[in-house]
Amino acid sequence: MTTPANIHSNIPTTAAAIADGVRSGALKAVDVLEAHLAQIAAREGDIHAFNLVTADEARAAAARVDADVAAGRDPGVLAGVPIALKDNMCTRGIPTTCSSKILEGWRPPYDATVVQRLAAAGAVAIGKTNLDEFAMGSSTENSAFGVTFNPRDTSRVSGGSSGGSAAAVAAGFSPISIGSDTGGSIRQPAALCGVVGVKPTYGTVSRYGLVAYASSLDQMGPFSIDVRDSALVLEAISGHDPMDSTSIPQAPLSLQHVLSQGVEGLRVGRITDMPSGADPDVTARLEAAFDALKAAGAKIVDVEMPSMKYALTAYYLIAPAEASSNLARYDGVRYGLRVNTTDTNAMYSATRTAGFGEEVKRRIMLGTYALSAGYYDAYYGKALKVRRLISDDFARAYTKADVLLTPTSPIVAFPVGEKSDDPLAMYLCDIYTIPTNLAGHPAMSVPFGTGAHGLPVGVQILAPTLGEQVMFKVAASLERSMIAAGGAK
Ligand code: GLN
């Protein structure tokens, strides 16, 4: 399998190595940036990871980092690391489109907390990545600005909705990118593109400045080439933020020190009644992951999750319900697009008709229906009860197991166009990622070899609330076993 390694001849591949080099003065942030911009120039035409590359701003930021080092100031733990941002996080003065026509031309007046924290740590933002419109989708085919193709095979999708962020890391455009995950949008594209992707515990990373899709589920998190880089980035972006009322009042996560600790004695749960549907090549890699953890000293235990089979249904009521409310703000008055007509009501309708794509309209209608008087109890109310049952299942499972292991995606990256006319087939891509969002727990995908057509397969590690440390221990162990087996990271 090709990895982004060796792409930039004398520039290290990982964020950790780049930051070490820049902080010590051995590397120049401007050279690191130019190497990545060259890679973008070479491959972006085939991949379309970005809605916008902010080369000028990036060059200025990299020069500031180098000036800091020259002046003896420490630019921070991500010094000179190029980072790509999903185009649904606010960047001051820089277009933020959510890959929707309705926001075209809108420039936010402020930076998201994550964007501020990355800059404060010395990272260099290089652009805004493509996504399914408003993060609704699993393939980045729902973008108003075109598909993002998978760098491992450009006839296939990159996954979604953070497909541009996953593709950017897999193609060597940046060692790190940031995505958002409401039902799997970091983990699933990470799996399909063969990179690491982390959805932290709800409330761990501030949502301030993340354009809302379904606010009770949305979380931001990193993509990276290896496990350590995701740990490094999470340490920099997590921690309490008074600007987000759902932010947990706690210190930033501390993760890098656990990576070498091993999994001896840890209990790894196998869900015995997990919804079936994963392809055999994916299941085979999951079994290999269980074997690898067992060989590293973990204990495999069986757990039951009887309500898990209802998670997808509950999610596709709760997420559209919240979306229908969140997206009411795009009215032609406050943001982006306005289609002028004779009166205000006609303007709302013409603007929303022209501005939103098909999938977004489908979700708004589904959500409005589920919330309407007379249907609320039967649909939205019932979905909330299922959400509770799923949390209860997890609570029971975590009395027996420290982490759970599942496939990330039931299938490897599929050909562009294969599912675009079948929303239900598309929704099934998230069958293993959605339950954790409903519970608010952390989960991550690590590349674990290849399946059909030599395409990457990701294994998902799930942990209880604030269980990031144990989750990363397991991730690091799986990564070590892949390296020992001679596989690509
Ligand atoms: N694919 C799921 C959806 O369409 C999840 C998206 C996400 O996590 N943003 O809603």
Short mmCIF file of C-alpha atoms and ligand atoms in Angstrom, two decimals:
data_model
loop_
_atom_site.label_atom_id
_atom_site.label_comp_id
_atom_site.label_asym_id
_atom_site.label_seq_id
_atom_site.Cartn_x
_atom_site.Cartn_y
_atom_site.Cartn_z
CA MET A 1 0.00 0.00 0.00
CA THR A 2 1.34 3.44 -0.79
CA THR A 3 1.64 5.83 2.11
CA PRO A 4 2.46 9.50 2.05
CA ALA A 5 5.97 8.57 3.24
CA ASN A 6 8.82 9.47 0.89
CA ILE A 7 6.74 12.04 -0.96
CA HIS A 8 8.67 15.07 0.23
CA SER A 9 12.28 14.06 -0.31
CA ASN A 10 13.98 15.64 2.70
CA ILE A 11 11.01 16.69 4.81
CA PRO A 12 9.79 14.31 7.52
CA THR A 13 6.33 12.80 7.03
CA THR A 14 4.80 13.09 10.48
CA ALA A 15 3.69 16.16 12.38
CA ALA A 16 5.76 15.15 15.42
CA ALA A 17 8.97 14.97 13.39
CA ILE A 18 8.22 18.21 11.53
CA ALA A 19 7.51 20.09 14.76
CA ASP A 20 10.70 18.71 16.38
CA GLY A 21 12.74 19.80 13.36
CA VAL A 22 11.23 23.27 13.17
CA ARG A 23 11.49 23.91 16.93
CA SER A 24 15.15 22.90 16.99
CA GLY A 25 15.94 25.05 13.97
CA ALA A 26 16.96 22.03 11.87
CA LEU A 27 14.00 22.58 9.52
CA LYS A 28 12.40 25.74 8.19
CA ALA A 29 8.62 25.97 8.35
CA VAL A 30 8.62 27.70 4.96
CA ASP A 31 10.44 24.73 3.37
CA VAL A 32 8.03 22.28 4.97
CA LEU A 33 5.14 24.30 3.58
CA GLU A 34 6.60 24.58 0.06
CA ALA A 35 7.12 20.80 -0.09
CA HIS A 36 3.46 20.25 0.77
CA LEU A 37 2.25 22.93 -1.66
CA ALA A 38 4.29 21.19 -4.37
CA GLN A 39 2.57 17.92 -3.55
CA ILE A 40 -0.80 19.67 -3.79
CA ALA A 41 0.18 21.13 -7.17
CA ALA A 42 1.13 17.65 -8.36
CA ARG A 43 -1.95 15.68 -7.28
CA GLU A 44 -4.84 17.94 -6.32
CA GLY A 45 -6.14 17.94 -9.89
CA ASP A 46 -6.89 14.20 -9.59
CA ILE A 47 -8.16 14.28 -6.00
CA HIS A 48 -9.95 17.55 -5.26
CA ALA A 49 -9.40 17.47 -1.51
CA PHE A 50 -9.72 21.25 -1.17
CA ASN A 51 -12.39 23.86 -1.70
CA LEU A 52 -9.68 26.47 -1.17
CA VAL A 53 -5.89 26.41 -0.71
CA THR A 54 -4.78 29.45 1.28
CA ALA A 55 -1.18 29.50 0.08
CA ASP A 56 -0.52 33.21 0.77
CA GLU A 57 -1.83 33.11 4.34
CA ALA A 58 0.08 29.84 4.91
CA ARG A 59 3.34 31.36 3.65
CA ALA A 60 2.92 34.29 6.03
CA ALA A 61 2.15 31.95 8.95
CA ALA A 62 5.15 29.73 8.20
CA ALA A 63 7.43 32.79 8.00
CA ARG A 64 6.16 33.91 11.43
CA VAL A 65 7.01 30.50 12.88
CA ASP A 66 10.54 30.67 11.46
CA ALA A 67 10.91 34.21 12.80
CA ASP A 68 9.90 32.99 16.26
CA VAL A 69 12.52 30.25 16.18
CA ALA A 70 15.18 32.70 14.97
CA ALA A 71 14.27 35.05 17.83
CA GLY A 72 14.55 32.24 20.39
CA ARG A 73 10.78 31.99 21.01
CA ASP A 74 9.14 28.54 21.01
CA PRO A 75 6.40 28.57 18.36
CA GLY A 76 4.59 25.63 19.98
CA VAL A 77 4.11 21.88 19.81
CA LEU A 78 2.84 21.96 16.21
CA ALA A 79 5.51 24.35 14.96
CA GLY A 80 5.41 24.56 11.19
CA VAL A 81 3.00 21.62 10.75
CA PRO A 82 0.76 22.13 7.70
CA ILE A 83 -2.87 21.48 8.60
CA ALA A 84 -5.96 21.22 6.40
CA LEU A 85 -9.31 22.28 7.87
CA LYS A 86 -12.71 20.88 6.92
CA ASP A 87 -14.68 23.65 5.27
CA ASN A 88 -17.33 23.67 8.00
CA MET A 89 -15.16 25.36 10.60
CA CYS A 90 -15.01 29.11 10.80
CA THR A 91 -11.84 30.83 9.63
CA ARG A 92 -11.76 34.58 10.06
CA GLY A 93 -12.04 36.41 6.74
CA ILE A 94 -11.59 33.19 4.77
CA PRO A 95 -14.59 31.67 2.94
CA THR A 96 -16.32 28.89 4.86
CA THR A 97 -18.81 27.17 2.60
CA CYS A 98 -19.81 23.81 4.14
CA SER A 99 -19.63 22.79 0.45
CA SER A 100 -23.01 24.43 0.00
CA LYS A 101 -24.10 27.06 -2.46
CA ILE A 102 -26.09 28.70 0.30
CA LEU A 103 -22.89 29.83 2.04
CA GLU A 104 -20.88 30.69 -1.07
CA GLY A 105 -18.97 33.90 -0.50
CA TRP A 106 -19.60 34.03 3.27
CA ARG A 107 -16.55 35.01 5.29
CA PRO A 108 -16.80 34.34 9.02
CA PRO A 109 -15.90 37.23 11.33
CA TYR A 110 -14.09 34.91 13.78
CA ASP A 111 -11.97 31.75 14.05
CA ALA A 112 -13.29 28.52 15.55
CA THR A 113 -11.64 27.70 18.88
CA VAL A 114 -9.88 24.73 17.27
CA VAL A 115 -8.48 26.98 14.55
CA GLN A 116 -7.24 29.44 17.20
CA ARG A 117 -5.64 26.68 19.26
CA LEU A 118 -3.88 25.17 16.24
CA ALA A 119 -2.46 28.56 15.29
CA ALA A 120 -1.37 29.19 18.87
CA ALA A 121 0.51 25.86 18.77
CA GLY A 122 2.42 26.99 15.65
CA ALA A 123 0.47 25.00 13.05
CA VAL A 124 0.16 26.40 9.53
CA ALA A 125 -3.36 26.22 8.06
CA ILE A 126 -3.12 25.46 4.34
CA GLY A 127 -6.73 25.42 3.23
CA LYS A 128 -10.34 24.35 3.55
CA THR A 129 -11.25 20.79 2.61
CA ASN A 130 -14.25 19.49 0.72
CA LEU A 131 -17.13 17.71 2.46
CA ASP A 132 -20.61 16.42 1.88
CA GLU A 133 -22.84 19.50 2.02
CA PHE A 134 -23.27 20.48 5.69
CA ALA A 135 -21.54 17.18 6.61
CA MET A 136 -24.49 15.11 5.43
CA GLY A 137 -23.21 12.05 3.67
CA SER A 138 -20.66 9.24 3.60
CA SER A 139 -18.83 9.75 0.32
CA THR A 140 -18.17 13.49 -0.30
CA GLU A 141 -20.29 13.13 -3.42
CA ASN A 142 -22.93 15.47 -1.94
CA SER A 143 -20.67 18.52 -2.19
CA ALA A 144 -21.94 21.43 -4.30
CA PHE A 145 -18.36 21.78 -5.55
CA GLY A 146 -17.70 18.26 -6.85
CA VAL A 147 -16.48 14.89 -5.58
CA THR A 148 -13.29 14.24 -3.60
CA PHE A 149 -11.57 11.15 -5.03
CA ASN A 150 -9.73 8.56 -2.94
CA PRO A 151 -5.93 8.98 -3.21
CA ARG A 152 -5.53 5.17 -3.00
CA ASP A 153 -7.70 4.70 -6.09
CA THR A 154 -9.10 7.77 -7.77
CA SER A 155 -12.04 5.89 -9.30
CA ARG A 156 -13.39 5.48 -5.77
CA VAL A 157 -14.89 7.71 -3.11
CA SER A 158 -12.86 9.08 -0.22
CA GLY A 159 -15.69 8.46 2.26
CA GLY A 160 -17.51 11.23 4.04
CA SER A 161 -18.46 13.57 5.13
CA SER A 162 -14.86 14.70 5.88
CA GLY A 163 -13.60 13.12 2.64
CA GLY A 164 -11.44 16.10 1.73
CA SER A 165 -9.67 16.05 5.10
CA ALA A 166 -9.01 12.29 4.90
CA ALA A 167 -7.81 12.55 1.30
CA ALA A 168 -5.51 15.48 2.14
CA VAL A 169 -3.60 13.37 4.68
CA ALA A 170 -3.61 10.21 2.53
CA ALA A 171 -2.25 12.18 -0.45
CA GLY A 172 0.54 13.84 1.53
CA PHE A 173 -0.97 17.33 1.20
CA SER A 174 -0.66 17.82 4.96
CA PRO A 175 0.35 15.44 7.76
CA ILE A 176 -2.70 16.54 9.75
CA SER A 177 -6.22 17.58 8.96
CA ILE A 178 -9.24 18.34 11.09
CA GLY A 179 -12.72 16.95 10.50
CA SER A 180 -16.05 16.77 12.21
CA ASP A 181 -17.89 13.60 13.18
CA THR A 182 -21.63 13.49 13.81
CA GLY A 183 -22.23 9.87 12.86
CA GLY A 184 -18.86 8.70 11.59
CA SER A 185 -17.59 11.48 9.37
CA ILE A 186 -14.02 11.34 10.67
CA ARG A 187 -13.69 7.60 11.21
CA GLN A 188 -15.31 6.29 8.02
CA PRO A 189 -13.28 8.40 5.54
CA ALA A 190 -10.15 7.69 7.62
CA ALA A 191 -10.82 3.97 7.14
CA LEU A 192 -11.49 4.32 3.41
CA CYS A 193 -8.35 6.40 2.81
CA GLY A 194 -6.05 4.36 5.09
CA VAL A 195 -5.28 6.99 7.74
CA VAL A 196 -5.96 7.43 11.47
CA GLY A 197 -9.13 9.35 12.45
CA VAL A 198 -10.37 10.21 15.94
CA LYS A 199 -13.76 11.29 17.29
CA PRO A 200 -13.13 12.39 20.88
CA THR A 201 -15.64 12.27 23.75
CA TYR A 202 -18.47 14.76 23.19
CA GLY A 203 -17.44 17.97 24.97
CA THR A 204 -13.68 17.32 24.81
CA VAL A 205 -12.98 19.50 21.79
CA SER A 206 -14.81 22.82 21.58
CA ARG A 207 -17.52 23.10 18.94
CA TYR A 208 -17.31 26.91 18.96
CA GLY A 209 -17.05 27.93 15.33
CA LEU A 210 -18.02 24.55 13.93
CA VAL A 211 -21.05 25.10 11.69
CA ALA A 212 -23.74 23.03 13.39
CA TYR A 213 -25.24 19.95 11.77
CA ALA A 214 -26.69 18.00 14.72
CA SER A 215 -25.47 19.78 17.83
CA SER A 216 -25.96 16.94 20.33
CA LEU A 217 -23.75 14.66 18.19
CA ASP A 218 -21.15 16.90 16.48
CA GLN A 219 -17.49 16.64 17.56
CA MET A 220 -14.28 17.73 15.89
CA GLY A 221 -11.12 15.65 15.74
CA PRO A 222 -7.89 14.94 13.85
CA PHE A 223 -6.80 12.83 10.89
CA SER A 224 -3.15 11.75 10.79
CA ILE A 225 -0.76 9.25 9.26
CA ASP A 226 0.03 7.62 12.58
CA VAL A 227 -1.44 7.28 16.06
CA ARG A 228 1.09 9.52 17.79
CA ASP A 229 0.28 12.49 15.57
CA SER A 230 -3.41 12.28 16.44
CA ALA A 231 -2.47 12.17 20.14
CA LEU A 232 -0.26 15.23 19.69
CA VAL A 233 -3.01 17.21 17.93
CA LEU A 234 -5.71 16.24 20.42
CA GLU A 235 -3.51 17.42 23.26
CA ALA A 236 -3.29 20.79 21.51
CA ILE A 237 -6.99 21.26 20.66
CA SER A 238 -8.82 19.66 23.61
CA GLY A 239 -9.65 21.20 26.98
CA HIS A 240 -12.35 23.44 28.33
CA ASP A 241 -13.66 26.34 26.27
CA PRO A 242 -16.10 28.78 27.89
CA MET A 243 -17.40 29.64 24.39
CA ASP A 244 -19.00 26.17 24.06
CA SER A 245 -21.63 25.47 26.73
CA THR A 246 -21.25 21.70 26.18
CA SER A 247 -17.49 21.80 26.67
CA ILE A 248 -16.39 19.61 29.60
CA PRO A 249 -14.61 21.69 32.28
CA GLN A 250 -11.33 19.80 32.29
CA ALA A 251 -7.70 20.16 31.29
CA PRO A 252 -6.55 19.18 27.80
CA LEU A 253 -6.12 15.45 27.19
CA SER A 254 -2.75 13.94 27.94
CA LEU A 255 -2.13 11.07 25.55
CA GLN A 256 1.37 10.72 24.15
CA HIS A 257 2.78 9.19 27.31
CA VAL A 258 0.37 6.22 27.17
CA LEU A 259 1.32 5.13 23.66
CA SER A 260 4.18 2.90 24.75
CA GLN A 261 2.33 1.36 27.69
CA GLY A 262 1.03 -1.74 25.93
CA VAL A 263 -2.24 -3.61 26.38
CA GLU A 264 -1.23 -6.32 28.82
CA GLY A 265 -4.31 -7.36 30.84
CA LEU A 266 -6.70 -5.00 29.03
CA ARG A 267 -10.14 -6.43 28.28
CA VAL A 268 -11.09 -6.00 24.62
CA GLY A 269 -14.78 -6.56 23.91
CA ARG A 270 -16.21 -8.42 20.96
CA ILE A 271 -19.86 -7.52 20.35
CA THR A 272 -21.57 -10.87 19.85
CA ASP A 273 -24.86 -9.48 18.51
CA MET A 274 -23.39 -6.76 16.32
CA PRO A 275 -25.48 -5.96 13.25
CA SER A 276 -24.08 -8.06 10.40
CA GLY A 277 -23.37 -6.76 6.94
CA ALA A 278 -19.61 -6.24 6.95
CA ASP A 279 -17.88 -7.73 3.92
CA PRO A 280 -15.73 -10.82 4.59
CA ASP A 281 -12.49 -8.98 3.75
CA VAL A 282 -13.32 -6.40 6.42
CA THR A 283 -14.33 -9.04 8.99
CA ALA A 284 -11.06 -10.86 8.35
CA ARG A 285 -9.08 -7.75 9.29
CA LEU A 286 -11.16 -7.31 12.46
CA GLU A 287 -10.32 -10.89 13.44
CA ALA A 288 -6.65 -10.19 12.73
CA ALA A 289 -6.88 -7.17 15.05
CA PHE A 290 -8.34 -9.28 17.86
CA ASP A 291 -5.50 -11.80 17.33
CA ALA A 292 -2.88 -9.04 17.40
CA LEU A 293 -4.21 -7.63 20.68
CA LYS A 294 -4.38 -11.09 22.20
CA ALA A 295 -0.78 -11.72 21.19
CA ALA A 296 0.12 -8.42 22.88
CA GLY A 297 -1.39 -9.63 26.16
CA ALA A 298 -4.99 -8.36 26.01
CA LYS A 299 -7.94 -10.51 26.97
CA ILE A 300 -10.81 -10.85 24.48
CA VAL A 301 -14.25 -10.88 26.15
CA ASP A 302 -17.75 -11.20 24.71
CA VAL A 303 -20.26 -8.41 25.27
CA GLU A 304 -23.83 -7.89 24.11
CA MET A 305 -25.31 -4.71 22.64
CA PRO A 306 -28.94 -5.69 22.00
CA SER A 307 -30.07 -2.17 21.09
CA MET A 308 -27.23 -1.49 18.66
CA LYS A 309 -29.33 -2.67 15.73
CA TYR A 310 -31.68 0.28 16.25
CA ALA A 311 -28.91 2.90 16.29
CA LEU A 312 -29.01 3.74 12.60
CA THR A 313 -32.76 4.29 12.65
CA ALA A 314 -32.60 6.45 15.76
CA TYR A 315 -29.74 8.50 14.32
CA TYR A 316 -31.58 9.17 11.07
CA LEU A 317 -34.41 10.70 13.09
CA ILE A 318 -32.35 12.62 15.67
CA ALA A 319 -29.71 14.03 13.30
CA PRO A 320 -32.19 15.30 10.67
CA ALA A 321 -34.44 16.69 13.44
CA GLU A 322 -31.57 18.76 14.84
CA ALA A 323 -30.42 19.68 11.32
CA SER A 324 -33.86 20.93 10.34
CA SER A 325 -33.69 23.33 13.26
CA ASN A 326 -30.01 24.34 12.81
CA LEU A 327 -30.38 24.99 9.09
CA ALA A 328 -33.38 27.29 9.57
CA ARG A 329 -30.87 30.14 9.95
CA TYR A 330 -29.99 30.11 6.21
CA ASP A 331 -32.73 32.45 5.17
CA GLY A 332 -31.09 34.65 2.57
CA VAL A 333 -30.79 37.48 5.07
CA ARG A 334 -27.93 36.59 7.38
CA TYR A 335 -25.50 34.51 5.31
CA GLY A 336 -24.25 33.98 1.78
CA LEU A 337 -26.71 33.48 -1.00
CA ARG A 338 -29.86 35.55 -1.54
CA VAL A 339 -32.25 35.06 -4.44
CA ASN A 340 -34.20 38.33 -4.74
CA THR A 341 -37.92 38.06 -5.43
CA THR A 342 -41.06 40.10 -4.86
CA ASP A 343 -41.60 39.55 -1.13
CA THR A 344 -39.77 38.17 1.90
CA ASN A 345 -41.48 34.79 2.06
CA ALA A 346 -40.86 34.15 -1.61
CA MET A 347 -37.22 35.20 -1.08
CA TYR A 348 -36.76 32.65 1.74
CA SER A 349 -38.19 29.93 -0.39
CA ALA A 350 -36.31 30.82 -3.58
CA THR A 351 -33.02 31.16 -1.68
CA ARG A 352 -33.37 27.82 0.10
CA THR A 353 -34.54 26.07 -3.07
CA ALA A 354 -31.52 27.32 -5.00
CA GLY A 355 -29.01 27.10 -2.15
CA PHE A 356 -29.49 23.63 -0.68
CA GLY A 357 -28.68 20.36 -2.44
CA GLU A 358 -30.91 17.31 -2.64
CA GLU A 359 -29.61 15.44 0.42
CA VAL A 360 -29.82 18.52 2.64
CA LYS A 361 -33.40 19.09 1.54
CA ARG A 362 -34.21 15.44 2.24
CA ARG A 363 -32.83 15.77 5.78
CA ILE A 364 -34.68 19.03 6.44
CA MET A 365 -37.94 17.41 5.36
CA LEU A 366 -37.32 14.22 7.36
CA GLY A 367 -36.40 16.21 10.43
CA THR A 368 -39.29 18.63 10.17
CA TYR A 369 -41.67 15.70 9.83
CA ALA A 370 -40.18 13.82 12.82
CA LEU A 371 -40.55 16.93 14.99
CA SER A 372 -44.03 17.97 13.88
CA ALA A 373 -46.95 17.91 16.30
CA GLY A 374 -48.65 14.54 16.11
CA TYR A 375 -45.49 12.71 14.95
CA TYR A 376 -43.06 13.93 17.61
CA ASP A 377 -43.80 11.13 20.10
CA ALA A 378 -43.87 8.40 17.48
CA TYR A 379 -40.60 9.41 15.81
CA TYR A 380 -38.31 11.92 17.54
CA GLY A 381 -39.45 10.99 21.05
CA LYS A 382 -39.04 7.29 20.38
CA ALA A 383 -35.61 7.81 18.84
CA LEU A 384 -34.50 9.56 22.05
CA LYS A 385 -35.62 6.52 24.05
CA VAL A 386 -33.57 4.26 21.78
CA ARG A 387 -30.63 6.60 22.29
CA ARG A 388 -30.95 5.99 26.02
CA LEU A 389 -31.13 2.21 25.55
CA ILE A 390 -27.94 2.31 23.49
CA SER A 391 -26.15 4.27 26.23
CA ASP A 392 -27.36 1.68 28.74
CA ASP A 393 -26.02 -1.14 26.54
CA PHE A 394 -22.63 0.57 26.41
CA ALA A 395 -22.64 1.09 30.18
CA ARG A 396 -23.22 -2.65 30.70
CA ALA A 397 -20.62 -3.60 28.08
CA TYR A 398 -18.01 -1.41 29.76
CA THR A 399 -18.39 -3.25 33.05
CA LYS A 400 -16.93 -6.27 31.22
CA ALA A 401 -14.58 -4.64 28.71
CA ASP A 402 -12.19 -1.68 28.71
CA VAL A 403 -12.63 -1.06 24.97
CA LEU A 404 -14.70 -2.57 22.17
CA LEU A 405 -13.46 -3.42 18.70
CA THR A 406 -15.58 -3.31 15.52
CA PRO A 407 -15.02 -2.64 11.85
CA THR A 408 -15.09 1.10 11.10
CA SER A 409 -16.87 0.73 7.77
CA PRO A 410 -18.64 -2.45 6.60
CA ILE A 411 -16.97 -2.07 3.19
CA VAL A 412 -13.81 -0.71 1.57
CA ALA A 413 -13.95 2.45 -0.58
CA PHE A 414 -16.62 2.00 -3.25
CA PRO A 415 -16.65 3.31 -6.84
CA VAL A 416 -17.80 6.90 -7.34
CA GLY A 417 -21.50 6.90 -8.25
CA GLU A 418 -22.25 3.41 -6.91
CA LYS A 419 -24.52 4.55 -4.08
CA SER A 420 -25.40 8.10 -5.02
CA ASP A 421 -28.95 7.23 -6.08
CA ASP A 422 -29.66 5.06 -3.06
CA PRO A 423 -29.74 7.06 0.19
CA LEU A 424 -30.46 3.99 2.33
CA ALA A 425 -27.42 2.11 0.98
CA MET A 426 -25.38 5.23 1.75
CA TYR A 427 -26.76 5.47 5.31
CA LEU A 428 -25.68 1.85 5.96
CA CYS A 429 -22.02 2.94 5.64
CA ASP A 430 -22.36 4.34 9.18
CA ILE A 431 -23.81 1.30 10.89
CA TYR A 432 -20.75 0.76 13.13
CA THR A 433 -19.81 4.39 13.74
CA ILE A 434 -23.16 5.89 14.73
CA PRO A 435 -23.75 4.16 18.10
CA THR A 436 -20.81 5.98 19.76
CA ASN A 437 -22.08 9.38 18.64
CA LEU A 438 -25.45 8.65 20.21
CA ALA A 439 -23.70 7.79 23.49
CA GLY A 440 -21.19 10.68 23.27
CA HIS A 441 -18.25 8.31 23.70
CA PRO A 442 -14.83 8.47 21.99
CA ALA A 443 -13.92 6.20 19.10
CA MET A 444 -11.16 6.06 16.52
CA SER A 445 -10.25 4.27 13.34
CA VAL A 446 -6.79 2.85 12.73
CA PRO A 447 -5.64 1.47 9.40
CA PHE A 448 -5.24 -2.28 9.73
CA GLY A 449 -4.13 -3.68 6.40
CA THR A 450 -6.05 -4.10 3.21
CA GLY A 451 -9.14 -5.85 1.90
CA ALA A 452 -10.74 -6.24 -1.50
CA HIS A 453 -8.85 -4.62 -4.43
CA GLY A 454 -5.92 -3.93 -2.09
CA LEU A 455 -7.87 -1.08 -0.50
CA PRO A 456 -7.39 0.03 3.12
CA VAL A 457 -9.47 -1.41 5.96
CA GLY A 458 -9.90 0.43 9.26
CA VAL A 459 -10.55 -1.11 12.65
CA GLN A 460 -12.61 0.93 15.10
CA ILE A 461 -11.72 1.16 18.78
CA LEU A 462 -14.53 2.33 21.06
CA ALA A 463 -14.05 3.46 24.67
CA PRO A 464 -16.26 4.83 27.44
CA THR A 465 -16.65 8.56 28.11
CA LEU A 466 -13.23 10.19 28.57
CA GLY A 467 -11.57 6.83 27.84
CA GLU A 468 -9.20 8.37 25.29
CA GLN A 469 -6.11 7.08 27.08
CA VAL A 470 -7.09 3.42 26.96
CA MET A 471 -8.34 3.88 23.40
CA PHE A 472 -4.97 5.29 22.30
CA LYS A 473 -3.08 2.50 24.08
CA VAL A 474 -4.98 -0.04 22.00
CA ALA A 475 -4.53 2.00 18.82
CA ALA A 476 -0.78 2.22 19.36
CA SER A 477 -0.61 -1.52 20.00
CA LEU A 478 -2.47 -2.29 16.76
CA GLU A 479 -0.17 0.06 14.88
CA ARG A 480 2.92 -1.65 16.33
CA SER A 481 1.62 -5.04 15.28
CA MET A 482 1.08 -3.78 11.73
CA ILE A 483 4.60 -2.38 11.59
CA ALA A 484 6.01 -5.62 13.00
CA ALA A 485 4.10 -7.54 10.32
CA GLY A 486 5.73 -5.33 7.69
CA GLY A 487 2.48 -3.60 6.79
CA ALA A 488 2.14 0.03 5.93
CA LYS A 489 1.11 2.30 8.75
N1 GLN B 1 -22.86 9.90 7.16
C1 GLN B 1 -23.58 10.37 8.29
C2 GLN B 1 -24.63 11.37 7.87
O1 GLN B 1 -24.80 11.52 6.72
C3 GLN B 1 -22.64 10.97 9.28
C4 GLN B 1 -22.20 12.32 8.88
C5 GLN B 1 -21.31 12.97 9.87
O2 GLN B 1 -20.76 12.36 10.77
N2 GLN B 1 -21.21 14.27 9.73
O3 GLN B 1 -25.30 11.96 8.63
#
